[in-house]
Short mmCIF file of C-alpha atoms in Angstrom, two decimals:
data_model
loop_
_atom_site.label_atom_id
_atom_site.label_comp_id
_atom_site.label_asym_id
_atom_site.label_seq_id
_atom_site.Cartn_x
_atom_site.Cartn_y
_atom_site.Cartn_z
CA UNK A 1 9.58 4.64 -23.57
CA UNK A 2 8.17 5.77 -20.26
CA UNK A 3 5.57 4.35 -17.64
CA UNK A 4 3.81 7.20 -16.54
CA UNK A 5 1.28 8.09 -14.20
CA UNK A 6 -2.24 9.31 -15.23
CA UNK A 7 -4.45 8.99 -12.25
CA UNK A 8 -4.80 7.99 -8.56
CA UNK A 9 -7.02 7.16 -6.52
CA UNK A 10 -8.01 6.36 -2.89
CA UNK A 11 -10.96 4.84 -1.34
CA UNK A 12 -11.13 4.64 2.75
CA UNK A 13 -14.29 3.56 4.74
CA UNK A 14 -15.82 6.26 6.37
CA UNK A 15 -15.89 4.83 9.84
CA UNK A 16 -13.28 6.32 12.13
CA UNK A 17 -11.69 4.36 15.05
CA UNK A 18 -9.82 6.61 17.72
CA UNK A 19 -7.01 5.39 19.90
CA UNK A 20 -9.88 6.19 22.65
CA UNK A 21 -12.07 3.94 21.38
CA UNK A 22 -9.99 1.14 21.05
CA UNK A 23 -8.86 1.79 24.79
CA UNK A 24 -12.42 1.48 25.77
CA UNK A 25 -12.80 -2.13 25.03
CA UNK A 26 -8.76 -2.91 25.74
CA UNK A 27 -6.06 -2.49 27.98
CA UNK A 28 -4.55 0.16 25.87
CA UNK A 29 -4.81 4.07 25.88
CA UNK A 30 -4.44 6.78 23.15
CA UNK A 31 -1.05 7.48 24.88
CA UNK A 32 0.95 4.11 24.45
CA UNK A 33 -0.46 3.47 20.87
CA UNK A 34 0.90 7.02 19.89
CA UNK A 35 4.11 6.94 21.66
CA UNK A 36 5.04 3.51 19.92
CA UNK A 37 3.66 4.06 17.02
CA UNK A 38 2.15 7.27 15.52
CA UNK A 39 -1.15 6.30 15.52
CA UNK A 40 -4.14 8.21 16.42
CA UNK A 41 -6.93 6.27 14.33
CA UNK A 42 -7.87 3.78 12.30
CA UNK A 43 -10.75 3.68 9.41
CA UNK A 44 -12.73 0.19 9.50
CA UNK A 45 -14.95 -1.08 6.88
CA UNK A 46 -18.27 -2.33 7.54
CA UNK A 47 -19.30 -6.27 7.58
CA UNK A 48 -20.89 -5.91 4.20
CA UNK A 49 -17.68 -4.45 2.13
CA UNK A 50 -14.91 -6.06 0.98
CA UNK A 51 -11.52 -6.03 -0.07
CA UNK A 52 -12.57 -5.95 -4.08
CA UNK A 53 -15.41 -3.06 -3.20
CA UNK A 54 -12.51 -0.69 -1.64
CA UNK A 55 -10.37 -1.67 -4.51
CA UNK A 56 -12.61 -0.78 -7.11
CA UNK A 57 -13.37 2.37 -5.58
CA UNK A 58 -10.14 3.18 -5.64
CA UNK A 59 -9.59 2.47 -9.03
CA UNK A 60 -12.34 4.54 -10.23
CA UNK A 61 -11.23 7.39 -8.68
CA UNK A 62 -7.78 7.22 -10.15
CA UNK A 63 -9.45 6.23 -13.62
CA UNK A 64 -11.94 9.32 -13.33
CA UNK A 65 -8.94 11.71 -13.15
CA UNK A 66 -7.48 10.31 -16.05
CA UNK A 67 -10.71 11.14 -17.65
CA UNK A 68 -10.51 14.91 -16.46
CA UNK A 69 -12.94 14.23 -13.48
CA UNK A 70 -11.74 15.13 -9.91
CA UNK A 71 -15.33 16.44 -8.11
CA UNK A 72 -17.15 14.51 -5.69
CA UNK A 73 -20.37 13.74 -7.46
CA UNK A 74 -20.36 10.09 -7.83
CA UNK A 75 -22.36 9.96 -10.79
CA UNK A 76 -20.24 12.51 -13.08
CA UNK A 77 -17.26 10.61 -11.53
CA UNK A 78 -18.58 6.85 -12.84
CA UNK A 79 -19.22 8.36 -16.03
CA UNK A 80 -15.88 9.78 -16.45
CA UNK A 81 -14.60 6.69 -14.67
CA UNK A 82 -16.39 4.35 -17.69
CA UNK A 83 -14.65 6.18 -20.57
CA UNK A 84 -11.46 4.78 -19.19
CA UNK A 85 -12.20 1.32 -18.17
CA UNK A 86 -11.99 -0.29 -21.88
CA UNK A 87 -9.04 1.14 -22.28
CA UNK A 88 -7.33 -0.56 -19.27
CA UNK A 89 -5.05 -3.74 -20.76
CA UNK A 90 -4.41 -5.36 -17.15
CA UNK A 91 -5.29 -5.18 -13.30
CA UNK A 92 -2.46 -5.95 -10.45
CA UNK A 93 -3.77 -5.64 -7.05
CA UNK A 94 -1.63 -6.27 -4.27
CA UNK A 95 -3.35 -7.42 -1.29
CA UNK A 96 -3.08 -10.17 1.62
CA UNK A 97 -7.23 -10.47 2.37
CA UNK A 98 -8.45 -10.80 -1.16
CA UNK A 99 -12.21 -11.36 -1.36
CA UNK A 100 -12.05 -15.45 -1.39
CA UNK A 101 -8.95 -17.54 -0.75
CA UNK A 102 -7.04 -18.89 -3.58
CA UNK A 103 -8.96 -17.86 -6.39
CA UNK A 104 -10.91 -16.09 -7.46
CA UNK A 105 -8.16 -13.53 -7.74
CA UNK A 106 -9.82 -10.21 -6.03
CA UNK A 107 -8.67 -8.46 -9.26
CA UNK A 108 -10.76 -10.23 -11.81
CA UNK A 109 -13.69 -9.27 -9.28
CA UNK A 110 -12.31 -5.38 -9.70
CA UNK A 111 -12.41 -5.82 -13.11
CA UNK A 112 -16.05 -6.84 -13.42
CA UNK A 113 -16.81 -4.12 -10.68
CA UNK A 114 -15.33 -1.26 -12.92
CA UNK A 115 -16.01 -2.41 -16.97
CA UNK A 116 -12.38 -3.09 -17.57
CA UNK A 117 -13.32 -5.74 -19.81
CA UNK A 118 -10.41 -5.98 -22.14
CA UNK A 119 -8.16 -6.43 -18.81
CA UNK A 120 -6.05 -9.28 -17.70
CA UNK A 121 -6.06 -9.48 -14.01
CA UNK A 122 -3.96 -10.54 -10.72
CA UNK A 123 -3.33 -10.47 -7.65
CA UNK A 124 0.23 -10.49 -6.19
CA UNK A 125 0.75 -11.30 -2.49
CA UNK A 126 4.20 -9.21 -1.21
CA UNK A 127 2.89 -7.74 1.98
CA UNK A 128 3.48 -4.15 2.77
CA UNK A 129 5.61 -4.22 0.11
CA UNK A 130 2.54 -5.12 -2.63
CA UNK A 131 2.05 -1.52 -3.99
CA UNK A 132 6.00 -1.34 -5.12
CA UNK A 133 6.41 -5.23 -6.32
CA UNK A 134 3.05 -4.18 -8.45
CA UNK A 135 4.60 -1.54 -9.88
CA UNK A 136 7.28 -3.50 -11.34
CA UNK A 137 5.35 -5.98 -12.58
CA UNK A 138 2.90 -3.98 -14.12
CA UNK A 139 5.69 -1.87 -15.68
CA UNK A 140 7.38 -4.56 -16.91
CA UNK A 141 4.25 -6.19 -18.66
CA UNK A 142 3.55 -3.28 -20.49
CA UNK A 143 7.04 -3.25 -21.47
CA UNK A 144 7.14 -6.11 -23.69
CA UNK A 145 4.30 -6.28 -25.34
CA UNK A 146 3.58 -3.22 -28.11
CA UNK A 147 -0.19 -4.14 -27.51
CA UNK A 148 -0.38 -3.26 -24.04
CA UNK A 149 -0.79 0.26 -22.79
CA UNK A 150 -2.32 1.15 -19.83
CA UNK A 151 -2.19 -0.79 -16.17
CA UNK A 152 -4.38 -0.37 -12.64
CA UNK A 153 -2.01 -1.04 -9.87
CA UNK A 154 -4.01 -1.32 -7.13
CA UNK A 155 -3.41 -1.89 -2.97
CA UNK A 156 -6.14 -2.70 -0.64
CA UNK A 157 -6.52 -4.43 2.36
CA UNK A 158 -9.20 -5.19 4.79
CA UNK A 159 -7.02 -6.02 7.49
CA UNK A 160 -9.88 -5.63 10.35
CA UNK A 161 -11.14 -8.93 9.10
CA UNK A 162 -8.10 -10.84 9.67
CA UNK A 163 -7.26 -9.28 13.17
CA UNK A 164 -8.01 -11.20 16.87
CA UNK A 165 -9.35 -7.80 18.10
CA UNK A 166 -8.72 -9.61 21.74
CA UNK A 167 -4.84 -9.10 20.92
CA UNK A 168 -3.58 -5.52 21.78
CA UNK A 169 -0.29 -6.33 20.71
CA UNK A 170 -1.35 -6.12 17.34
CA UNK A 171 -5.51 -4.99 16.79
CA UNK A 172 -3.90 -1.33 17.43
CA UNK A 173 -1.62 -1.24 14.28
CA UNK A 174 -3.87 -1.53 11.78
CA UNK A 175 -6.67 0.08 9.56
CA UNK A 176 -8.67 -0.87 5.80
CA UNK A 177 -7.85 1.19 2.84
CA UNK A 178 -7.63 1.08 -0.75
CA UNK A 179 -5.44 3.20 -3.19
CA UNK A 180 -4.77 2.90 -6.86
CA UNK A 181 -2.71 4.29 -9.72
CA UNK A 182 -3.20 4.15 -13.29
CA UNK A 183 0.06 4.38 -15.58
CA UNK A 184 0.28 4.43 -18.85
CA UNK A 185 3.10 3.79 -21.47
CA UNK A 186 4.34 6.86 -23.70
CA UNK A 187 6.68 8.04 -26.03
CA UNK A 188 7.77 10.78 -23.22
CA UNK A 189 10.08 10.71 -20.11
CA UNK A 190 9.76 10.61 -16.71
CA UNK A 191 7.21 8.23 -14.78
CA UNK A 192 8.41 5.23 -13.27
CA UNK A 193 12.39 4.80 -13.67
CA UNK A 194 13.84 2.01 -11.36
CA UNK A 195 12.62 -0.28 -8.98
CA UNK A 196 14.10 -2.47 -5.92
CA UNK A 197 13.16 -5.30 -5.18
CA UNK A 198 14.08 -7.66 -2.70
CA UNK A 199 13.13 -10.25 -0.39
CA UNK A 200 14.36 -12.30 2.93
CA UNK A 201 12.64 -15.39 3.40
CA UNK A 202 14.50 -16.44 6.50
CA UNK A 203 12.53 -13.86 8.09
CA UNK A 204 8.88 -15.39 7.29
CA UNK A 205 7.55 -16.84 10.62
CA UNK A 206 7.94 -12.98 12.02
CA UNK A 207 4.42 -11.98 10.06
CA UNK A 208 1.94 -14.40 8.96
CA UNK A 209 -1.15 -15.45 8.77
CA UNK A 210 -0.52 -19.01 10.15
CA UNK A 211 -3.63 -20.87 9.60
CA UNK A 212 -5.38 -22.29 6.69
CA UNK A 213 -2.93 -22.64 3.95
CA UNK A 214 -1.81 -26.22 3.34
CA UNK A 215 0.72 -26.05 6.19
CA UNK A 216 -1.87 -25.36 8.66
CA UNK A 217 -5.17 -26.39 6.94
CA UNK A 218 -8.34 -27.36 8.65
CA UNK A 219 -9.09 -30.49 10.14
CA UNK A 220 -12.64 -32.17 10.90
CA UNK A 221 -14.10 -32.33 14.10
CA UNK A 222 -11.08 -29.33 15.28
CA UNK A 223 -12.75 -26.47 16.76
CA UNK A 224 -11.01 -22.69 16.41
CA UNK A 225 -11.23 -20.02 19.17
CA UNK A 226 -9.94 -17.45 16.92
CA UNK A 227 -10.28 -17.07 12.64
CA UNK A 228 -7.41 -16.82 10.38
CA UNK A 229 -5.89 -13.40 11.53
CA UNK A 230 -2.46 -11.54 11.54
CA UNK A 231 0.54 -13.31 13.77
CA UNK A 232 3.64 -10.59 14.69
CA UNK A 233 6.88 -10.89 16.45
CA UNK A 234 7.03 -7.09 17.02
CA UNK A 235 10.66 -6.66 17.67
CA UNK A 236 12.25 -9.01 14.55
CA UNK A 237 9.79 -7.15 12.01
CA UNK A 238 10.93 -3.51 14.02
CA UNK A 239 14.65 -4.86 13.26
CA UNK A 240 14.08 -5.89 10.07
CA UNK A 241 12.27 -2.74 8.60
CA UNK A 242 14.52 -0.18 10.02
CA UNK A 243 17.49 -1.65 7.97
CA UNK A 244 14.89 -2.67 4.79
CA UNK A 245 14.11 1.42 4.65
CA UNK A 246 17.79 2.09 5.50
CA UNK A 247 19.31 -0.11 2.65
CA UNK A 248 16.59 0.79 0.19
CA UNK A 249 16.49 4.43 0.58
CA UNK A 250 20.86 4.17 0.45
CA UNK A 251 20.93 1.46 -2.41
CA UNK A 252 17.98 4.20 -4.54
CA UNK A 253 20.10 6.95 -4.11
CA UNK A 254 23.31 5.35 -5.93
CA UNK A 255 20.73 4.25 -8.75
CA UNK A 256 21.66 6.42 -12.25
CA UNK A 257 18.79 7.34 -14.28
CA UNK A 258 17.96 10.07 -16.68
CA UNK A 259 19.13 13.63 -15.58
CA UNK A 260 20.43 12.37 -12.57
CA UNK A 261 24.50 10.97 -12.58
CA UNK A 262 23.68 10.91 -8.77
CA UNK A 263 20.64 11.42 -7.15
CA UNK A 264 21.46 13.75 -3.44
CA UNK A 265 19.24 14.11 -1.30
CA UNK A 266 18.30 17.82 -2.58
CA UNK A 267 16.82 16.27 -5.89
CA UNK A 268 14.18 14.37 -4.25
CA UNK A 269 10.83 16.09 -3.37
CA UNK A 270 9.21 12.87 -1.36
CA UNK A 271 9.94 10.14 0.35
CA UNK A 272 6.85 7.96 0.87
CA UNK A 273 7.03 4.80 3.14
CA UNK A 274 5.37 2.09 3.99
CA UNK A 275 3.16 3.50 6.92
CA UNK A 276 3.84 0.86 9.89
CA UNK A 277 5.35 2.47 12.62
CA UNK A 278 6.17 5.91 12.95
CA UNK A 279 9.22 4.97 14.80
CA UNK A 280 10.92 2.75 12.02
CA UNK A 281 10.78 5.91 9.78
CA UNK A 282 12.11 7.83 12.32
CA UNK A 283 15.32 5.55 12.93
CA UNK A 284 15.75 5.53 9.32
CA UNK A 285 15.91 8.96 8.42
CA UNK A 286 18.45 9.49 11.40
CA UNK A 287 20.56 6.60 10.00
CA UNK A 288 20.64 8.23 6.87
CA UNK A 289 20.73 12.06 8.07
CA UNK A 290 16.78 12.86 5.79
CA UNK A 291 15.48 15.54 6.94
CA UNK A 292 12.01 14.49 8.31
CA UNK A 293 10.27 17.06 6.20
CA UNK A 294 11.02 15.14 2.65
CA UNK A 295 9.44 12.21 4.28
CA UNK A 296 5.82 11.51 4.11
CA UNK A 297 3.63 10.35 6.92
CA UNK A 298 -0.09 9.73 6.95
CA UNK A 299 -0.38 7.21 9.55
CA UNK A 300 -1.66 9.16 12.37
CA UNK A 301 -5.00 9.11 10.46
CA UNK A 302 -4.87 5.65 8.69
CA UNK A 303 -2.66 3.18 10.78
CA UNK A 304 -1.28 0.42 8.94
CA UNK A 305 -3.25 -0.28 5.68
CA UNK A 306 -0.49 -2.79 4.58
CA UNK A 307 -0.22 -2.81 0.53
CA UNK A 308 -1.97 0.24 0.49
CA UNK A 309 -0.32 2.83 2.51
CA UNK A 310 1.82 3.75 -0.71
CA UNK A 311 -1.07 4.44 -2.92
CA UNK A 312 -3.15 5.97 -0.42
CA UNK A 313 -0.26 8.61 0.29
CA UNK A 314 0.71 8.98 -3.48
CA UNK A 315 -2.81 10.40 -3.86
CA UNK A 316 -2.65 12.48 -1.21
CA UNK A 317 0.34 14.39 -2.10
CA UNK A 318 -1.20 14.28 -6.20
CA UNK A 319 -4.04 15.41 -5.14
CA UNK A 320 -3.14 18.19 -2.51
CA UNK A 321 -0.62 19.58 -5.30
CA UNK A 322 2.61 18.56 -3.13
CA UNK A 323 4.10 16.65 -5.81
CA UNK A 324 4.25 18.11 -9.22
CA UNK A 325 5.16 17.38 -12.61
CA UNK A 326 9.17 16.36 -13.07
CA UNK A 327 9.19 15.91 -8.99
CA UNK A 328 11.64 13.17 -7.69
CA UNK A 329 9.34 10.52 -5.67
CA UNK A 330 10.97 7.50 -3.48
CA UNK A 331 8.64 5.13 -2.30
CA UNK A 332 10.00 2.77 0.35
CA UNK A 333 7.88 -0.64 1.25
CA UNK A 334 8.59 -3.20 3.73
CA UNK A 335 6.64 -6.07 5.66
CA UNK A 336 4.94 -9.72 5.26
CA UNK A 337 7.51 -12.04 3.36
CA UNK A 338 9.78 -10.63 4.53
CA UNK A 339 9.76 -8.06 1.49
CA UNK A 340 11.67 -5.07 1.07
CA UNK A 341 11.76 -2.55 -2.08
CA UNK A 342 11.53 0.59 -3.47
CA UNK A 343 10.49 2.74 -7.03
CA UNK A 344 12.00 6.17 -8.18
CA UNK A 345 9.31 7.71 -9.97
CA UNK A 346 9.60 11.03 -11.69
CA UNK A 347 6.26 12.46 -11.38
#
């Protein structure tokens, strides 16, 4: 049995936010964002859109090229797009800014969105590390049951809705984006061969979204300066991550799997990160002697899309024709949790 993939898929507002444009309304300028962090913009969704209409945008595109369909008329694409949907068995969206809090789960809103009507659907809440934990879970639900085939993994975020845009410390970092993959179980090989996954729950005060959960719920008569939005100790998550993609990358390279009785650093095509901080990558791949070129960066254009940074990249390197058929892939995610993980995929 193998989990493969059959489509991906990307959606991104269309709005573009330049490190100038941010320094024109803070104390910031397009040379201390880059030099920290990599980033030159940052694509932000408008008032009306949320995390479910990214994430079903996505999710057609990757179901459309399942379908045969990779142009850019919308119509042609929705039709190819709705030949798929029926046959999709489940939905698992990673995200940390679903649609509504609690439930309903912004998955079952995809799932109306797109016609998958025969799906289950779920969210999962890992952080940055959503798009790989989703993976797994997906995988493994189509594993054990002979009546399930096909899975949308999905990652999308609207982070600009959770952000105090009055704090530069962290209203720089990140960006909205959706991306989604559609796999599919077959009688064939490659696809999705091992994942990590780990966690370190010590670490959990060092990202959060502190208020309005039950340990920090509202309170009558309390007024709020600021909405529920994105806390950071920047140095404990920059510690944490550089050893999370250190350990991950090392621990996925002593992983056996078919065709490989080691995996060296010449069989893999890609590495794909999480896309947080350009800087983390780079202490990473020195750590572990990568050359940069294997790795894949994006956020220059994107920032920090959280869950979806994976998926967003995996679809541009599918569709740009940088990774082909029986190509190596790592992904490596890290963040909110704290989480930590990885896949080997065989593309």
């Amino acid at each position: 049995m193998a989990i493969n993939f059959i489509g991906t898929g990307r959606a991104v507002p269309p709005k573009r936010v330049s490190n100038d444009d941010l320094a024109a309304q803070l104390d910031t300028s397009d040379e201390w964002i880059r030099s920290h962090t990599g980033i030159g913009n940052r694509h932000i969704a408008d008032e009306n859109i949320t995390c479910s209409d990214l994430a079903a945008e996505a999710a057609r595109n990757a179901m459309a090229m399942a379908a045969g369909y990779t142009g850019e008329d919308l119509t042609e694409r929705n039709k190819a797009a709705a030949e798929i949907a029926p046959t999709i068995d489940m939905i698992v969206l990673a995200t940390v800014t679903p649609d509504y809090f609690g439930t309903p789960s912004a998955a079952c809103i995809v799932q109306e969105k797109i016609g998958a009507k025969n799906a289950a659907a779920m969210d999962i809440i890992a952080g940055c590390t959503g798009f790989v934990y989703g993976l797994e879970t997906a995988a493994g639900l189509l594993s054990v049951n002979p009546q399930r085939k096909r899975a949308l993994v999905i990652g999308a975020e609207l982070l600009s809705k959770m952000i105090n845009w009055d704090d530069r410390a962290t209203c720089v970092l990140f960006g909205d984006g959706a991306g989604a993959a559609l796999i599919e179980k077959t009688d064939g090989s490659g696809g999705l061969k091992h994942t990590l996954m780990s966690a370190d729950g010590s670490g959990h005060e060092s990202l959060l979204f502190r208020r309005g959960g039950t340990r920090y719920p509202f309170k009558k008569g309390e007024v709020i300066d600021t909405g529920i939005c994105v806390e950071m100790n920047g140095q404990e998550v920059y510690n944490f991550a550089v050893k999370a993609v250190t350990d991950t990358i090392g621990a996925l390279m002593k992983t056996k799997i078919d065709g490989y009785a080691e995996i060296k650093m010449d069989d893999i095509t890609r590495i794909v990160p999480h896309q947080a901080n350009l800087r983390i990558v780079q202490a990473a791949a020195k750590r572990l002697k990568i050359p940069f070129e294997k790795i894949y960066m994006n956020i220059e254009e994107y920032a920090n899309t959280s869950s979806a940074t994976i998926p967003i990249a995996l679809d541009e390197l599918n569709r740009s024709g940088e990774i082909k058929k029986g190509d190596l892939i790592f992904t490596v995610g890290f963040g909110g949790g704290l989480t930590y993980g990885g896949n080997i995929i065989i593309w």
